[in-house]
Coordinates of C-alpha atoms in Angstrom, one line a residue:
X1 CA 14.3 -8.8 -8.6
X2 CA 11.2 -9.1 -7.2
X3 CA 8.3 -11.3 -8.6
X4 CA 5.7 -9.3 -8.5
X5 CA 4.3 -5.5 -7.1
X6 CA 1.0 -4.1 -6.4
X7 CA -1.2 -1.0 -7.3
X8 CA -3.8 -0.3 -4.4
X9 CA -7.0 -0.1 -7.1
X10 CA -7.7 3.5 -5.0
X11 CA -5.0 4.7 -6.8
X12 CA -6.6 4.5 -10.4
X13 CA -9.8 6.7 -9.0
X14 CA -7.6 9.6 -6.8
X15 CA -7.2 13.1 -7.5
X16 CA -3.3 12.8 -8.3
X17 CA -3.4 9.9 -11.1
X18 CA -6.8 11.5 -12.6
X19 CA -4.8 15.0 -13.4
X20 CA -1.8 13.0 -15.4
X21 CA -0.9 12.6 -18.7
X22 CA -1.2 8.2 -19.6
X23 CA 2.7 8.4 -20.0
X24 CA 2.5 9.7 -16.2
X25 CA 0.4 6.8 -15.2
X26 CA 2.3 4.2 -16.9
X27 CA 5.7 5.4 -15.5
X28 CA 4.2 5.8 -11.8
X29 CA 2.6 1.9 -12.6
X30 CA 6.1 1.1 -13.9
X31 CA 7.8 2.8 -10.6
X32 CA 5.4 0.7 -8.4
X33 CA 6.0 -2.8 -10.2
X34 CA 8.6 -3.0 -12.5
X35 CA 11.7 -5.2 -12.8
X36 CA 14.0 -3.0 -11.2
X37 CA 11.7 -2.2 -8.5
X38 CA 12.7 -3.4 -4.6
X39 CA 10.3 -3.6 -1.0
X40 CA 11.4 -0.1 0.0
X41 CA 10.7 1.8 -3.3
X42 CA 13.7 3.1 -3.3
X43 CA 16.6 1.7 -5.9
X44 CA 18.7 2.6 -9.2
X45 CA 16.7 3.5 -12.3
X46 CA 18.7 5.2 -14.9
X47 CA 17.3 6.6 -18.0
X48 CA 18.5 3.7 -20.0
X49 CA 16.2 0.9 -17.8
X50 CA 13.2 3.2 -18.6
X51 CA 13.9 3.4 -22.2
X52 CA 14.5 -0.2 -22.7
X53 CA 11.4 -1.6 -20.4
X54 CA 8.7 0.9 -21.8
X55 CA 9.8 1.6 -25.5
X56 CA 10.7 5.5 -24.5
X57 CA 12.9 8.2 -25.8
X58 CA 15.2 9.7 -23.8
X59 CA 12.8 13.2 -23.7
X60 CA 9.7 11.3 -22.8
X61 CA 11.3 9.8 -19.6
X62 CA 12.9 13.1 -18.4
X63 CA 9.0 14.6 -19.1
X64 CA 7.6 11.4 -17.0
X65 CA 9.5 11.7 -14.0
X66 CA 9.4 15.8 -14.4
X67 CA 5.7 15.2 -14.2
X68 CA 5.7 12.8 -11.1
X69 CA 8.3 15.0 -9.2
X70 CA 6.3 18.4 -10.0
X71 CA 3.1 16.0 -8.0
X72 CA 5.5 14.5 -5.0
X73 CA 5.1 11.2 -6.9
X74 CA 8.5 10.2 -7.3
X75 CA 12.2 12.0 -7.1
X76 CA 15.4 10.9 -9.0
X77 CA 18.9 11.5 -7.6
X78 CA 21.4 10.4 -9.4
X79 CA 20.1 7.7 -11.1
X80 CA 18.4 6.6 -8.3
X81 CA 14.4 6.8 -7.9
X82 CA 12.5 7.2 -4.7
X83 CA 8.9 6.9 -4.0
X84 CA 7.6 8.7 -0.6
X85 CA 4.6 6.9 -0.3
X86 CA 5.9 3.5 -1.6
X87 CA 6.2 2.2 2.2
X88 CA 2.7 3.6 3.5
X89 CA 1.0 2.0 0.1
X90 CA 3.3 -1.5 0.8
X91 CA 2.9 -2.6 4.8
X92 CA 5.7 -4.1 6.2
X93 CA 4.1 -7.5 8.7
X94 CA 6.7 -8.4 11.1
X95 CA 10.1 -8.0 11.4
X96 CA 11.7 -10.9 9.1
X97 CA 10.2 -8.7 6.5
X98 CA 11.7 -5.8 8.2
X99 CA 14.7 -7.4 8.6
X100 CA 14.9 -8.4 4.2
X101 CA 13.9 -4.5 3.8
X102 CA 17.0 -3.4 5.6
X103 CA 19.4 -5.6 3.3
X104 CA 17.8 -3.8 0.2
X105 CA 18.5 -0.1 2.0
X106 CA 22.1 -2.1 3.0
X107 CA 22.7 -2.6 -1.2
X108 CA 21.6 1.0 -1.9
X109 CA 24.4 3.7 -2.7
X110 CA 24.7 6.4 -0.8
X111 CA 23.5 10.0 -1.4
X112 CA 20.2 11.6 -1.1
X113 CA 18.0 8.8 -2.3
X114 CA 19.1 6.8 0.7
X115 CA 19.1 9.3 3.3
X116 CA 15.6 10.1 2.2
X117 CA 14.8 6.6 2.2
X118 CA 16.3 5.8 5.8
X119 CA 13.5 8.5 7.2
X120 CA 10.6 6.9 5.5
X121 CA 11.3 3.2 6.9
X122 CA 11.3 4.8 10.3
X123 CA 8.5 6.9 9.5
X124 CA 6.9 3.1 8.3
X125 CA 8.3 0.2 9.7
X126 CA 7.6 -0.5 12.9
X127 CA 9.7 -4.3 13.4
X128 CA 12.8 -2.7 13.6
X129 CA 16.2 -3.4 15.8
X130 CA 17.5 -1.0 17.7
X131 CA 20.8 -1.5 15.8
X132 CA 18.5 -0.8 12.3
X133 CA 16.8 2.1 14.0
X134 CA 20.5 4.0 14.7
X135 CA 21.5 3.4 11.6
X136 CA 18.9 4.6 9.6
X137 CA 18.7 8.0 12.0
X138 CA 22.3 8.8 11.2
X139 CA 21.7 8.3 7.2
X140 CA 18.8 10.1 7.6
X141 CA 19.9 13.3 9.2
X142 CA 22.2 13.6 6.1
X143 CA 19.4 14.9 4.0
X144 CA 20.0 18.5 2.9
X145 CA 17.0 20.9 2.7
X146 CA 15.9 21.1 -1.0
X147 CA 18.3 19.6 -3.3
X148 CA 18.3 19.3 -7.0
X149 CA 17.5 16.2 -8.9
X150 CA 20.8 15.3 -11.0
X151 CA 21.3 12.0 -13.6
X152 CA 24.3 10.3 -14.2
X153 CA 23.9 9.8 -17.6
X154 CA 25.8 13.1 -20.0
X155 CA 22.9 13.2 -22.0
X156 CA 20.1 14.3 -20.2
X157 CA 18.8 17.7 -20.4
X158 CA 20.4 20.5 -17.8
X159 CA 18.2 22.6 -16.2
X160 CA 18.2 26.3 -17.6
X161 CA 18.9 29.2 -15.6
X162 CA 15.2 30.7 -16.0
X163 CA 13.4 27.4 -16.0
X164 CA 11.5 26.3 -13.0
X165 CA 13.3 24.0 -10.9
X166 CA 12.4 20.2 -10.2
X167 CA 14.4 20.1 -6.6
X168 CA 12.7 17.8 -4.2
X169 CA 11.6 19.4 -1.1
X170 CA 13.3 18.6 2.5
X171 CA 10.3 16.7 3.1
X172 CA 8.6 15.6 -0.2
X173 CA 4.7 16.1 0.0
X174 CA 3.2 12.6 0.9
X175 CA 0.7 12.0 -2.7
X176 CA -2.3 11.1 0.7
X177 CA -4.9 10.9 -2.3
X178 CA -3.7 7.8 -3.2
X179 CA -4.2 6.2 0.1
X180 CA -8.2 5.4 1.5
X181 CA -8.8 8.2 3.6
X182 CA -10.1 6.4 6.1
X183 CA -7.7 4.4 8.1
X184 CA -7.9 0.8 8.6
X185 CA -9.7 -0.7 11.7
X186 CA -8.6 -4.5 11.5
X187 CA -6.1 -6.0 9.0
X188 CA -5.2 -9.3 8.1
X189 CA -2.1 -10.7 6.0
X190 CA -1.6 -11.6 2.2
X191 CA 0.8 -14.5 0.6
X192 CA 3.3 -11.5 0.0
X193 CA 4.0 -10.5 3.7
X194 CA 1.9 -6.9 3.3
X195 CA -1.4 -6.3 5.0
X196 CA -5.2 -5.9 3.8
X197 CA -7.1 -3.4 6.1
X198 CA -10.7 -3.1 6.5
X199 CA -12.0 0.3 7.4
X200 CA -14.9 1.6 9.7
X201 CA -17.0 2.2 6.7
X202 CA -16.5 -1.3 5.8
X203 CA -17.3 -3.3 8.7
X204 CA -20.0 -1.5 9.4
X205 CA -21.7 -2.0 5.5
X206 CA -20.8 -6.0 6.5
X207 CA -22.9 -5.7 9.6
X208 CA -25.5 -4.1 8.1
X209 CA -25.3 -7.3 5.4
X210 CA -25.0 -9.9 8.1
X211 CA -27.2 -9.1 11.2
X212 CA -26.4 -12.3 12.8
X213 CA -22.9 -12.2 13.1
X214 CA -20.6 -10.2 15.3
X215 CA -18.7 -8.5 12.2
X216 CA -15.3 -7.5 14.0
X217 CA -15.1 -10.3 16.5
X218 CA -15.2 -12.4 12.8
X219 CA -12.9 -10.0 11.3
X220 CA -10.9 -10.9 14.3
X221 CA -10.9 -14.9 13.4
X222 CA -10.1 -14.0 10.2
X223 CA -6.7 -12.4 11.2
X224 CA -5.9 -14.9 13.3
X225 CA -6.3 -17.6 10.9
X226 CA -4.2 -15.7 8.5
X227 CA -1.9 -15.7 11.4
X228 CA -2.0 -18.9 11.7
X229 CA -2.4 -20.3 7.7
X230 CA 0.2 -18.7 5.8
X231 CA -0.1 -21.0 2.7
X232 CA -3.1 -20.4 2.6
X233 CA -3.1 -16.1 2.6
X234 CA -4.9 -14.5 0.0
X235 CA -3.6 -12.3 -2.7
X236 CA -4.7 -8.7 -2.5
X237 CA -7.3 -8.9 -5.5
X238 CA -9.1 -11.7 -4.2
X239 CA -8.6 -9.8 -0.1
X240 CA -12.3 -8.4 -0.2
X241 CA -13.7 -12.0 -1.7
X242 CA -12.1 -14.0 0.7
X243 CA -13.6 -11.9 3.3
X244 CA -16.8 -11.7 2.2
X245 CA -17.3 -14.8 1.4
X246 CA -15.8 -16.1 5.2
X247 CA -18.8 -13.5 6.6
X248 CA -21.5 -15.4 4.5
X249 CA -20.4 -18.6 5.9
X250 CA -20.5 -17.4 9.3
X251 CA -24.0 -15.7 8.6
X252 CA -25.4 -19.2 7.3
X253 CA -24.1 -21.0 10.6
X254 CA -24.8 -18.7 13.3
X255 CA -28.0 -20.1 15.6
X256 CA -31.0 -18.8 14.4
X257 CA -33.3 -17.7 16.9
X258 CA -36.6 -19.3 17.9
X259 CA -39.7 -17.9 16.9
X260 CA -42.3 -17.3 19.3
X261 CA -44.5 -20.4 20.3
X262 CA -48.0 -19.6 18.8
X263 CA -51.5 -20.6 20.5
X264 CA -53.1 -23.9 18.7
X265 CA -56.2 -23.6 16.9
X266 CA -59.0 -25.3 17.6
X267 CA -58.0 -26.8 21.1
X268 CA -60.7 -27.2 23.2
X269 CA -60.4 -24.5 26.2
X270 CA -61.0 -25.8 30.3
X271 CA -63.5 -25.5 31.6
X272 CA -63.5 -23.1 35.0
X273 CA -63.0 -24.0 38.5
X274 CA -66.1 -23.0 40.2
X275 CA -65.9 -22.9 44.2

């Protein structure tokens, strides 16, 4: 079990999470970071977890996840839960991480959870072997075209003949609100292996801020140092701080330039050379 997970904050403000119900939120929250919950956001969660964990009644989960599938959130096959987006929201750093994602896709059963699972890490992960990449391309092309959700437990509800399906589609709609649309420039690692990015936007509000600096060559330092320190990484709450606050002390050392030598007052002028 993991010890932790982690909600990007634009998740809270984007267009998705605005339009559901709070029981929608709190499962999608719960998906994202509860005790079940692995690195790959894919893994078992049967009715009865949910229930337990969150105080629910049967109905009120199999409404929850009907509402996060109906959105591209989340899809349940037989018993077994799978985020699309989980591995774009959660960055994989360098292959040992890689490598510890792989063993949770190893432990997963198979069926169409894992297959769909297999395409996102090589949609996501770029510190993969060539032995993990085969792999995950043969589980992968198992995927069927639209399949519909089943449970294993006998007492949730069947779908009716004349009621609207739930199937997941062959390539579930990425939930891109939930992301900052603009794409990082420069990121730099945090104590739990996954990266902070900075944006365009971003750097160029900073350089605005801190004239004297060279904003991205510091942004630069910063990476490395996180490279370099990783004790020391910063969680992804305190990310912006840490930056900040590594900008202001560059600003406050950087070498001030010199002003401009001013005449003296009063100084008696010389007389002229006369030939």
């Amino acid at each position: 079990m993991r010890e932790y997970g982690q909600i990007q904050c634009a998740f809270w403000q984007s267009a998705d999470a605005q339009e559901w119900t709070d029981a929608g939120k709190l499962l999608a929250a719960y998906l994202m970071t509860g005790p079940h919950s692995n690195g790959i956001g894919c893994y078992r969660c049967p009715d009865g977890y949910v229930m337990a964990d969150l105080g629910w009644s049967l109905e009120r989960v199999s409404e929850g996840f009907a509402e996060l599938s109906r959105n591209g959130f989340a899809y349940r096959f037989d018993g077994v839960v799978f985020l699309p987006g989980f591995l774009r929201w959660n960055k994989v750093a360098n292959a040992n991480v890689a490598a510890a994602r792989m063993s949770e896709f190893d432990g997963l059963p198979k069926g169409e959870a894992k297959a769909r699972v297999a395409g996102a890490i090589l949609r996501n992960i770029k510190h993969l072997s060539n032995d993990h990449r085969t792999v995950l391309q043969t589980v992968s092309e198992t995927v069927s075209g639209t399949v519909t959700q089943t449970e294993t437990n006998p007492n949730q509800p069947r779908e009716k003949p004349n009621k609207p399906s739930c199937a997941a589609p062959a390539e579930p709609a990425p939930a891109d609100d939930l992301l900052p649309a603009e794409p990082p420039v420069i990121s730099f690692l945090l104590n739990d292996g996954s990266e902070f990015g900075l944006s365009q936007q971003q750097l160029d509000e900073f350089q605005q801020l801190y004239p004297a600096i060279d904003v991205l060559q510091q942004a630069k330092a910063l990476k490395a140092w996180c490279i370099a320190n990783s004790k020391n990484r910063k969680t992804r709450s305190g990310a912006l701080k840490f930056v900040n606050g590594w900008l202001s002390r560059a600003q406050n050392q950087a070498p001030r330039a010199a002003a401009p030598a001013q005449p003296q007052r009063g100084a008696a002028s010389l007389p002229r050379l006369q030939a």
